[in-house]
PDB file of C-alpha atoms and ligand atoms in Angstrom:
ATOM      1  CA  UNK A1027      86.773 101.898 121.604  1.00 68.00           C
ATOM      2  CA  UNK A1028      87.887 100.233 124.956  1.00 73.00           C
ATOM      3  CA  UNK A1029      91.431 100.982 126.493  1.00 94.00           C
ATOM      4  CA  UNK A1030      93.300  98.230 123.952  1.00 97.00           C
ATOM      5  CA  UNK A1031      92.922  99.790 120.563  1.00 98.00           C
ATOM      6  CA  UNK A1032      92.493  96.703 117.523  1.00 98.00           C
ATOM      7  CA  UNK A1033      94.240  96.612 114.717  1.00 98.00           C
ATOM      8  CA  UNK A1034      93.068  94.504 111.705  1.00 99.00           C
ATOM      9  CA  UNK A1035      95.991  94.140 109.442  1.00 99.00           C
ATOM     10  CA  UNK A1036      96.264  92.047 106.015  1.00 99.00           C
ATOM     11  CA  UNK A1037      98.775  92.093 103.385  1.00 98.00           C
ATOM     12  CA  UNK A1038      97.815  92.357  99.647  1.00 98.00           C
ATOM     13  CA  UNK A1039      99.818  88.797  98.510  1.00 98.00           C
ATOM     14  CA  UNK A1040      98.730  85.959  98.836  1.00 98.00           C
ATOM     15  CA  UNK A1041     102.335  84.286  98.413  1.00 98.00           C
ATOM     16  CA  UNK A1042     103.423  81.909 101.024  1.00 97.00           C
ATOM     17  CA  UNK A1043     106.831  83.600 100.916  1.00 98.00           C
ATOM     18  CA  UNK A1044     105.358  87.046 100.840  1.00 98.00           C
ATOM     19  CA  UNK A1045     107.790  89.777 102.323  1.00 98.00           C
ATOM     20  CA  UNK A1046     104.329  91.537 103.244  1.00 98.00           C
ATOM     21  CA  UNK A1047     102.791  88.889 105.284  1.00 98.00           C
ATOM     22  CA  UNK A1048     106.505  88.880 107.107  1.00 98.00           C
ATOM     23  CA  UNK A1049     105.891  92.280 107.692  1.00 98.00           C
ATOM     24  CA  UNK A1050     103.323  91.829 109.149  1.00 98.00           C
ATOM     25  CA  UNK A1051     103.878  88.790 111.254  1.00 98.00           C
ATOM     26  CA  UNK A1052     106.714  90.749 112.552  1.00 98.00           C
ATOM     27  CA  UNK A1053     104.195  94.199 113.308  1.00 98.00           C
ATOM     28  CA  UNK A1054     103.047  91.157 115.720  1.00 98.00           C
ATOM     29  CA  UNK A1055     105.374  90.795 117.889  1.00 98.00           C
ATOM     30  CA  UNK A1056     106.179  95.202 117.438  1.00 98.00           C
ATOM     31  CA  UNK A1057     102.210  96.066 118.555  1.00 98.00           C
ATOM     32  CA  UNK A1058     102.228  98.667 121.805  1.00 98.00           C
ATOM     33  CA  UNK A1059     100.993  97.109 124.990  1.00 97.00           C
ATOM     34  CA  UNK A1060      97.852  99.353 124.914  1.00 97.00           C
ATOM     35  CA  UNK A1061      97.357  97.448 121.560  1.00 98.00           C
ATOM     36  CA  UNK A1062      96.305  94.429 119.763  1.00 98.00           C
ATOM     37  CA  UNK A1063      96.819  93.233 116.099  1.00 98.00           C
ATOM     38  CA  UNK A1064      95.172  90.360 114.294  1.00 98.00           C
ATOM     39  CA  UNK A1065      96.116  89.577 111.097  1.00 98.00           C
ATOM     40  CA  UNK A1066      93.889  88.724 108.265  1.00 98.00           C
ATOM     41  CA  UNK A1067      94.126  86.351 105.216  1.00 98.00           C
ATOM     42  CA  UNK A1068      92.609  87.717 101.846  1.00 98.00           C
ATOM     43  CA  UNK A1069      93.062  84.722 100.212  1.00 98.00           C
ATOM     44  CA  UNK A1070      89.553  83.102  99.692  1.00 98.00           C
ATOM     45  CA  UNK A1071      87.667  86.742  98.349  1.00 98.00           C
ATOM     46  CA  UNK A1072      86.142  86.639  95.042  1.00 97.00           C
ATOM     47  CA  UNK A1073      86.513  88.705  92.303  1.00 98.00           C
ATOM     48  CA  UNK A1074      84.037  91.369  92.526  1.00 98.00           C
ATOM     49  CA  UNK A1075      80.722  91.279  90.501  1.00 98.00           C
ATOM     50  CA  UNK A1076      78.679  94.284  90.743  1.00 98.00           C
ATOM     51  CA  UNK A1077      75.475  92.165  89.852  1.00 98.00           C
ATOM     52  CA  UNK A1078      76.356  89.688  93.001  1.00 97.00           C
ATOM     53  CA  UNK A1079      76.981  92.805  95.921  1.00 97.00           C
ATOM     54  CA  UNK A1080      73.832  92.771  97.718  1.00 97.00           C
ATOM     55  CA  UNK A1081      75.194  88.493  98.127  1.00 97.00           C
ATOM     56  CA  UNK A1082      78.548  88.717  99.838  1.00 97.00           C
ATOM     57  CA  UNK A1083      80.396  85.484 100.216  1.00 98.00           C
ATOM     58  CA  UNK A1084      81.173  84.219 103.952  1.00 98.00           C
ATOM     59  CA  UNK A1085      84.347  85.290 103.947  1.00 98.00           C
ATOM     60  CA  UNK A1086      83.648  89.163 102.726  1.00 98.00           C
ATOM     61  CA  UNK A1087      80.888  89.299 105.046  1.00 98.00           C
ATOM     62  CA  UNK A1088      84.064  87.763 107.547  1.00 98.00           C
ATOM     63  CA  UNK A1089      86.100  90.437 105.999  1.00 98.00           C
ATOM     64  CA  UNK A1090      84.134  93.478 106.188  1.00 98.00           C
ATOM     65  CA  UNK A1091      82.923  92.409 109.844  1.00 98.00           C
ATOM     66  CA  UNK A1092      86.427  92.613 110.811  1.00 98.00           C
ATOM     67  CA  UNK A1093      87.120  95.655 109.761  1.00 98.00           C
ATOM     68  CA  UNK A1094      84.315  96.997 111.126  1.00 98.00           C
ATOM     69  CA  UNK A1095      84.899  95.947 114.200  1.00 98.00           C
ATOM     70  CA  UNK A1096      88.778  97.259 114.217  1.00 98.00           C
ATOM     71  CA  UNK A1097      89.589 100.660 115.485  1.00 98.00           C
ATOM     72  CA  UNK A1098      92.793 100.741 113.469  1.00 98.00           C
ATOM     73  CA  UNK A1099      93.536  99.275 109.622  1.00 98.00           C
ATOM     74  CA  UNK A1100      97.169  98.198 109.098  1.00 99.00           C
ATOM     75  CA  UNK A1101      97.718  97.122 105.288  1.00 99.00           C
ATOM     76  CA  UNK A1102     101.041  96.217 104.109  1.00 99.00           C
ATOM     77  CA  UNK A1103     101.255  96.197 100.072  1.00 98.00           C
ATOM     78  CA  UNK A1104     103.612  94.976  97.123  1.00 98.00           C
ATOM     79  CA  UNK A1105     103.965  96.885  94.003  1.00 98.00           C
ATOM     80  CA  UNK A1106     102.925  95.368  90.874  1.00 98.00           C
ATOM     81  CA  UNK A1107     103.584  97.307  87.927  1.00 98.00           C
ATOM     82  CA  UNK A1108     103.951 100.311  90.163  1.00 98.00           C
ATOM     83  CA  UNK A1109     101.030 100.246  91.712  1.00 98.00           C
ATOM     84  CA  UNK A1110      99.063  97.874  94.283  1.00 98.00           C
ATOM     85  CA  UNK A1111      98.221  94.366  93.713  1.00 98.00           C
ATOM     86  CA  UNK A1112      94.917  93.143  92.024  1.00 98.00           C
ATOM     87  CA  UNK A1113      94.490  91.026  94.904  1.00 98.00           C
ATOM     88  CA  UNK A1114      94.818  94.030  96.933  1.00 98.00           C
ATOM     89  CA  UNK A1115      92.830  96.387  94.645  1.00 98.00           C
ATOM     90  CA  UNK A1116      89.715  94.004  94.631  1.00 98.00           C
ATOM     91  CA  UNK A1117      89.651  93.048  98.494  1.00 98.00           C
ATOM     92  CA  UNK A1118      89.594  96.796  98.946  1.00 98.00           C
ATOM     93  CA  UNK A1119      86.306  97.231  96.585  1.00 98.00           C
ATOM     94  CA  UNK A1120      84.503  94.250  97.414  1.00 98.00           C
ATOM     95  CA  UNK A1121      84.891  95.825 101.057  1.00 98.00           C
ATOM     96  CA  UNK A1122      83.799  98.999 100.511  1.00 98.00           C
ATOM     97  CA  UNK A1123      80.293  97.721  98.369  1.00 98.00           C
ATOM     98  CA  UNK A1124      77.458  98.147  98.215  1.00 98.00           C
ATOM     99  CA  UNK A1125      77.224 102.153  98.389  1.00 97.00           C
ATOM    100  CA  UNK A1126      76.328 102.818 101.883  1.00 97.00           C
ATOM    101  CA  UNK A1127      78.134  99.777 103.122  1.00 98.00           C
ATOM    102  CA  UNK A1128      81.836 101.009 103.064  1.00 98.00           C
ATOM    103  CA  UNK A1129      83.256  99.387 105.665  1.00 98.00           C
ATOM    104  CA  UNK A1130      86.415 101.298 105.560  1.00 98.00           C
ATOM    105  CA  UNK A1131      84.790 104.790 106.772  1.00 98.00           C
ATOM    106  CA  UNK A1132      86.430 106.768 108.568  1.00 97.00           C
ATOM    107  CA  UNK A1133      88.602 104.250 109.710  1.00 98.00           C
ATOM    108  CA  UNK A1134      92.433 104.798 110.664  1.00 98.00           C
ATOM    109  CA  UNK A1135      94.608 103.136 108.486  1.00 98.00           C
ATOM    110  CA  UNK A1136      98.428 102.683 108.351  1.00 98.00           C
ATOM    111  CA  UNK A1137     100.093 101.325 105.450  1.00 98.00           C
ATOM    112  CA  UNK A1138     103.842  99.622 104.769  1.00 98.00           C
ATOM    113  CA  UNK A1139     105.245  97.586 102.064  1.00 98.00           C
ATOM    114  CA  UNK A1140     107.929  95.894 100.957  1.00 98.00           C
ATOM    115  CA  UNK A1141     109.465  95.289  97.231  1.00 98.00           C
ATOM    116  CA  UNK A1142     112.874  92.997  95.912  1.00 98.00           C
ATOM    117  CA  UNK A1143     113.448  96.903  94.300  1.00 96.00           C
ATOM    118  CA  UNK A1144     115.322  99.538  95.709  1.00 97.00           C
ATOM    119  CA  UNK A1145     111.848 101.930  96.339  1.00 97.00           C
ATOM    120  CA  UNK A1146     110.253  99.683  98.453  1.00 98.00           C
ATOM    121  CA  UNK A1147     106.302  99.623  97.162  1.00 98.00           C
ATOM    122  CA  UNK A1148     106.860 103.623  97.389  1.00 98.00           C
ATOM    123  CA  UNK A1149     104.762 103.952  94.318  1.00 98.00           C
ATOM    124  CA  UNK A1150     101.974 101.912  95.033  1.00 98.00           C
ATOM    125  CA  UNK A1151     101.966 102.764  98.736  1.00 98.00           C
ATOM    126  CA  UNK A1152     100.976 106.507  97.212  1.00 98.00           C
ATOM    127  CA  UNK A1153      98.289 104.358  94.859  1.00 98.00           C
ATOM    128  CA  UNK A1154      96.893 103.491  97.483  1.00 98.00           C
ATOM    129  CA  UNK A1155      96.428 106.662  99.427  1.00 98.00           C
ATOM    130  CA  UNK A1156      94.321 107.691  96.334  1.00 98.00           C
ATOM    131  CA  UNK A1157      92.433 104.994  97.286  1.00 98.00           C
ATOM    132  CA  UNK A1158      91.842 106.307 100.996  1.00 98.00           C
ATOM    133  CA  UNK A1159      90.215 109.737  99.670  1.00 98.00           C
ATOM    134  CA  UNK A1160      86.734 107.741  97.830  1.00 98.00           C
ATOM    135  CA  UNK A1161      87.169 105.424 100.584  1.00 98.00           C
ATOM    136  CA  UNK A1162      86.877 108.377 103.746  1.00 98.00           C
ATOM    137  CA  UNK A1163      89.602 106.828 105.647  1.00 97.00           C
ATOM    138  CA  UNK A1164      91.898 108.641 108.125  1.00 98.00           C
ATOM    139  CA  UNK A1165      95.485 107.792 106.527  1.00 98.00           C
ATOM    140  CA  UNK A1166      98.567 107.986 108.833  1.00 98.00           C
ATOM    141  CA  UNK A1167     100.742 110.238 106.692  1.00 97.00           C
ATOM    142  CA  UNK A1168     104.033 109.367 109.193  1.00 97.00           C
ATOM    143  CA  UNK A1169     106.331 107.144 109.313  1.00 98.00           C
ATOM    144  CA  UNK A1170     106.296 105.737 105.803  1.00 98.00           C
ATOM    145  CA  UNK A1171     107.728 102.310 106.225  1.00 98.00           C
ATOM    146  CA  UNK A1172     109.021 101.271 102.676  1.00 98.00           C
ATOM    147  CA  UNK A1173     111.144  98.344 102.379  1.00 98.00           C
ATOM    148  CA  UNK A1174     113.607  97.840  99.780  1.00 98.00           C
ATOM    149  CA  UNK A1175     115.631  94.837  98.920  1.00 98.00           C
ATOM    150  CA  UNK A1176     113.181  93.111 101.377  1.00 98.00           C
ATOM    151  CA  UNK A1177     115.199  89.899 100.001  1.00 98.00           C
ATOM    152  CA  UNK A1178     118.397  90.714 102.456  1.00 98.00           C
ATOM    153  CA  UNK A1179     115.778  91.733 105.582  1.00 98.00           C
ATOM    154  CA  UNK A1180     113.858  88.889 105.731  1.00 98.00           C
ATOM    155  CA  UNK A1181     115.446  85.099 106.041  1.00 98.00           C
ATOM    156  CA  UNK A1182     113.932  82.322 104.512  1.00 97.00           C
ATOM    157  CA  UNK A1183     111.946  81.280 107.047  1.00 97.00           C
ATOM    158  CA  UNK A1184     109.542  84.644 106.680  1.00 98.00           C
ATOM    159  CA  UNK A1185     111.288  86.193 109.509  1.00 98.00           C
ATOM    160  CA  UNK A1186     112.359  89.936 109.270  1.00 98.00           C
ATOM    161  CA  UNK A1187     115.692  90.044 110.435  1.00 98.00           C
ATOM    162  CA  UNK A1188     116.492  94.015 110.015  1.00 98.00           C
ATOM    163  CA  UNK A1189     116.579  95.805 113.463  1.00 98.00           C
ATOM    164  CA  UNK A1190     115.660  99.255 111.672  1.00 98.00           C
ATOM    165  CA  UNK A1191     113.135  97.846 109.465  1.00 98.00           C
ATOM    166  CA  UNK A1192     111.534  96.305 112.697  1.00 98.00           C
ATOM    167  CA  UNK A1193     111.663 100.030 114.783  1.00 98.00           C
ATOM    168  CA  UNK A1194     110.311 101.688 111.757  1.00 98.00           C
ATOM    169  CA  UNK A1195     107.089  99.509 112.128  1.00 98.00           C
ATOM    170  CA  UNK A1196     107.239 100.031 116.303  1.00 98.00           C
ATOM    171  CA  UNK A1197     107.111 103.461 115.147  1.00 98.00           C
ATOM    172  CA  UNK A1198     104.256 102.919 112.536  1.00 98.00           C
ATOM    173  CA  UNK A1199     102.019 100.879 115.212  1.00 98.00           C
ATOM    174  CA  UNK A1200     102.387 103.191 117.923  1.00 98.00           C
ATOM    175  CA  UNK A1201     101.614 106.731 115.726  1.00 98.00           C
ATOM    176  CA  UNK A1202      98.285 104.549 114.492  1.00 98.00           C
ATOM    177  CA  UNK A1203      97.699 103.857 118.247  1.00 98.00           C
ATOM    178  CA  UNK A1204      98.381 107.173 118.770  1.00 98.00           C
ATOM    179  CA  UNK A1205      96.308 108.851 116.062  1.00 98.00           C
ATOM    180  CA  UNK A1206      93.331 106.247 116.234  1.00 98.00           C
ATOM    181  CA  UNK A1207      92.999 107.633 120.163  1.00 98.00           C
ATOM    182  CA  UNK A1208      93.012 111.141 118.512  1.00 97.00           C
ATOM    183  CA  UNK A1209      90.096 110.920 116.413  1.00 96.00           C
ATOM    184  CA  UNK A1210      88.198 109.033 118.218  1.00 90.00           C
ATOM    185  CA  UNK A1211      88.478 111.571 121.270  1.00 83.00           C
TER     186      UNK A1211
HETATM  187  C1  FMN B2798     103.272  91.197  88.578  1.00 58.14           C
HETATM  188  C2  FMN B2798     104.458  91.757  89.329  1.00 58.14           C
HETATM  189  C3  FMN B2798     104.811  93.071  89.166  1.00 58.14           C
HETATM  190  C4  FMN B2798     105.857  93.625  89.918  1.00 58.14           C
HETATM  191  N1  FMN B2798     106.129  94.951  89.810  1.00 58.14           N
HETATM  192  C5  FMN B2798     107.029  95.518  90.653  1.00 58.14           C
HETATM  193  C6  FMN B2798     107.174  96.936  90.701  1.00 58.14           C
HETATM  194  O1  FMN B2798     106.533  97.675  89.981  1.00 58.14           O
HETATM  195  N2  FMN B2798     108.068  97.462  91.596  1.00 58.14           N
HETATM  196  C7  FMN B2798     108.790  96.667  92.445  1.00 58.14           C
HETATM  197  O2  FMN B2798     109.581  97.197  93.246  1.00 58.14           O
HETATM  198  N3  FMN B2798     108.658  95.311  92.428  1.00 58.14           N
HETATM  199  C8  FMN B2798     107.789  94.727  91.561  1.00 58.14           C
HETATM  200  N4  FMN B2798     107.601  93.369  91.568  1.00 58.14           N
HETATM  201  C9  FMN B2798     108.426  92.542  92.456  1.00 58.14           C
HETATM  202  C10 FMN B2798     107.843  92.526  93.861  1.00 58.14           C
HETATM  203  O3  FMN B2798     108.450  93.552  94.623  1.00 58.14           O
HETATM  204  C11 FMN B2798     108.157  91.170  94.534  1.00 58.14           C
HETATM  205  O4  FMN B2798     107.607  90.123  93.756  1.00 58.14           O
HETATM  206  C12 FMN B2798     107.677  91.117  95.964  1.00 58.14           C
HETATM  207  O5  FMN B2798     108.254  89.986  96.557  1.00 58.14           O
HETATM  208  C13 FMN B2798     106.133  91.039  96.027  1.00 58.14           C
HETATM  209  O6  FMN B2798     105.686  91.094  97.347  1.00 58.14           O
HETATM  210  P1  FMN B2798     105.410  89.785  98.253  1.00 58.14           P
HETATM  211  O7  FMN B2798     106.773  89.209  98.561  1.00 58.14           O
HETATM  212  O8  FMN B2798     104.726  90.297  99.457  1.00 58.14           O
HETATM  213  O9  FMN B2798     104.568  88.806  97.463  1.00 58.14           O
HETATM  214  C14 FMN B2798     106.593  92.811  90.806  1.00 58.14           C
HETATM  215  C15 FMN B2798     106.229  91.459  90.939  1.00 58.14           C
HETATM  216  C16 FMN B2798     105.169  90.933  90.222  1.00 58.14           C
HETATM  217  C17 FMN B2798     104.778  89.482  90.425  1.00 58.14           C
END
């Protein structure tokens, strides 16, 4: 790791009005000076096929290159049916395949999310900490950044317009900065 620490982030919607990609467009313009963030687009990844592993497509081996070659993870999920997206869900094991090849190891990883409901992806943001135990990641346990009624923080032009919603992701970036230095010394 150099002196900027990177940040991969992607959202688990592929919506053009997604209130996660705004999230996340606005953790761009939140991201510490001793940071960077690039954002990632998971539309485009297959549905995984456990015969077809060993023959990723371009953009999983883009994916999982990515990662790889981010200090920091950033994800910022929905809820579906309480829990995280499918999209979500099957970016995240097409990622970590084939055995041996888990990109996600022991990689820091922050998460946020935001829901039209008054929990705020709460329940799938836990989901996906499950996730993060088979998956040997380092999960940021603070802040939790759960948005609810994401409709009245974010205009219609994708923008998040909520000045606490946008320190509580300051906040986020800067404890991932902060705890990605940690473990890696
Ligand atoms: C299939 C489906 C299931 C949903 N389930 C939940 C849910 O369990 N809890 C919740 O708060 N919102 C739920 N919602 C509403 C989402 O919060 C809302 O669609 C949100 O905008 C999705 O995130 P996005 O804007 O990033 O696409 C659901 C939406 C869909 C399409």
């Amino acid at each position: 790791m150099g002196n900027i620490v990177k940040i991969l982030g992607f959202a688990g919607s592929l919506r053009k009005g997604s209130y996660n990609r705004a999230l996340l467009r606005a953790a761009l313009e939140l991201v510490p000076g001793d940071a960077e963030l690039e954002i990632f687009d998971l539309n485009g990844i297959s549905l995984f096929n456990q015969d077809l592993e060993n023959q990723p497509s371009e953009k999983l081996k883009e994916f999982k290159a990515k990662i790889k070659a981010a200090d920091a993870v950033l994800i910022a999920t929905p809820e579906y049916n309480y829990s995280i997206p499918g999209v979500l869900k099957n970016a995240i094991d097409c990622a970590s395949r084939p055995y041996g090849d888990n990109a996600f190891e022991h990689k820091p990883v922050a998460i946020m999310g935001a829901s039209i409901g008054m929990t705020g992806s709460a329940r799938a943001q836990y989901h996906l900490r499950q996730c993060f135990v088979f998956l040997t990641c380092f999960a940021l346990n603070h802040p939790e950044v759960m948005v609810p009624f994401a409709q009245e923080k974010i205009d219609k032009d994708g923008k998040l317009t909520d000045q606490k919603t946008k320190e509580k992701i300051r906040e986020l970036l800067e404890s991932l900065v902060a705890w990605t230095r940690r473990l890696k010394g």
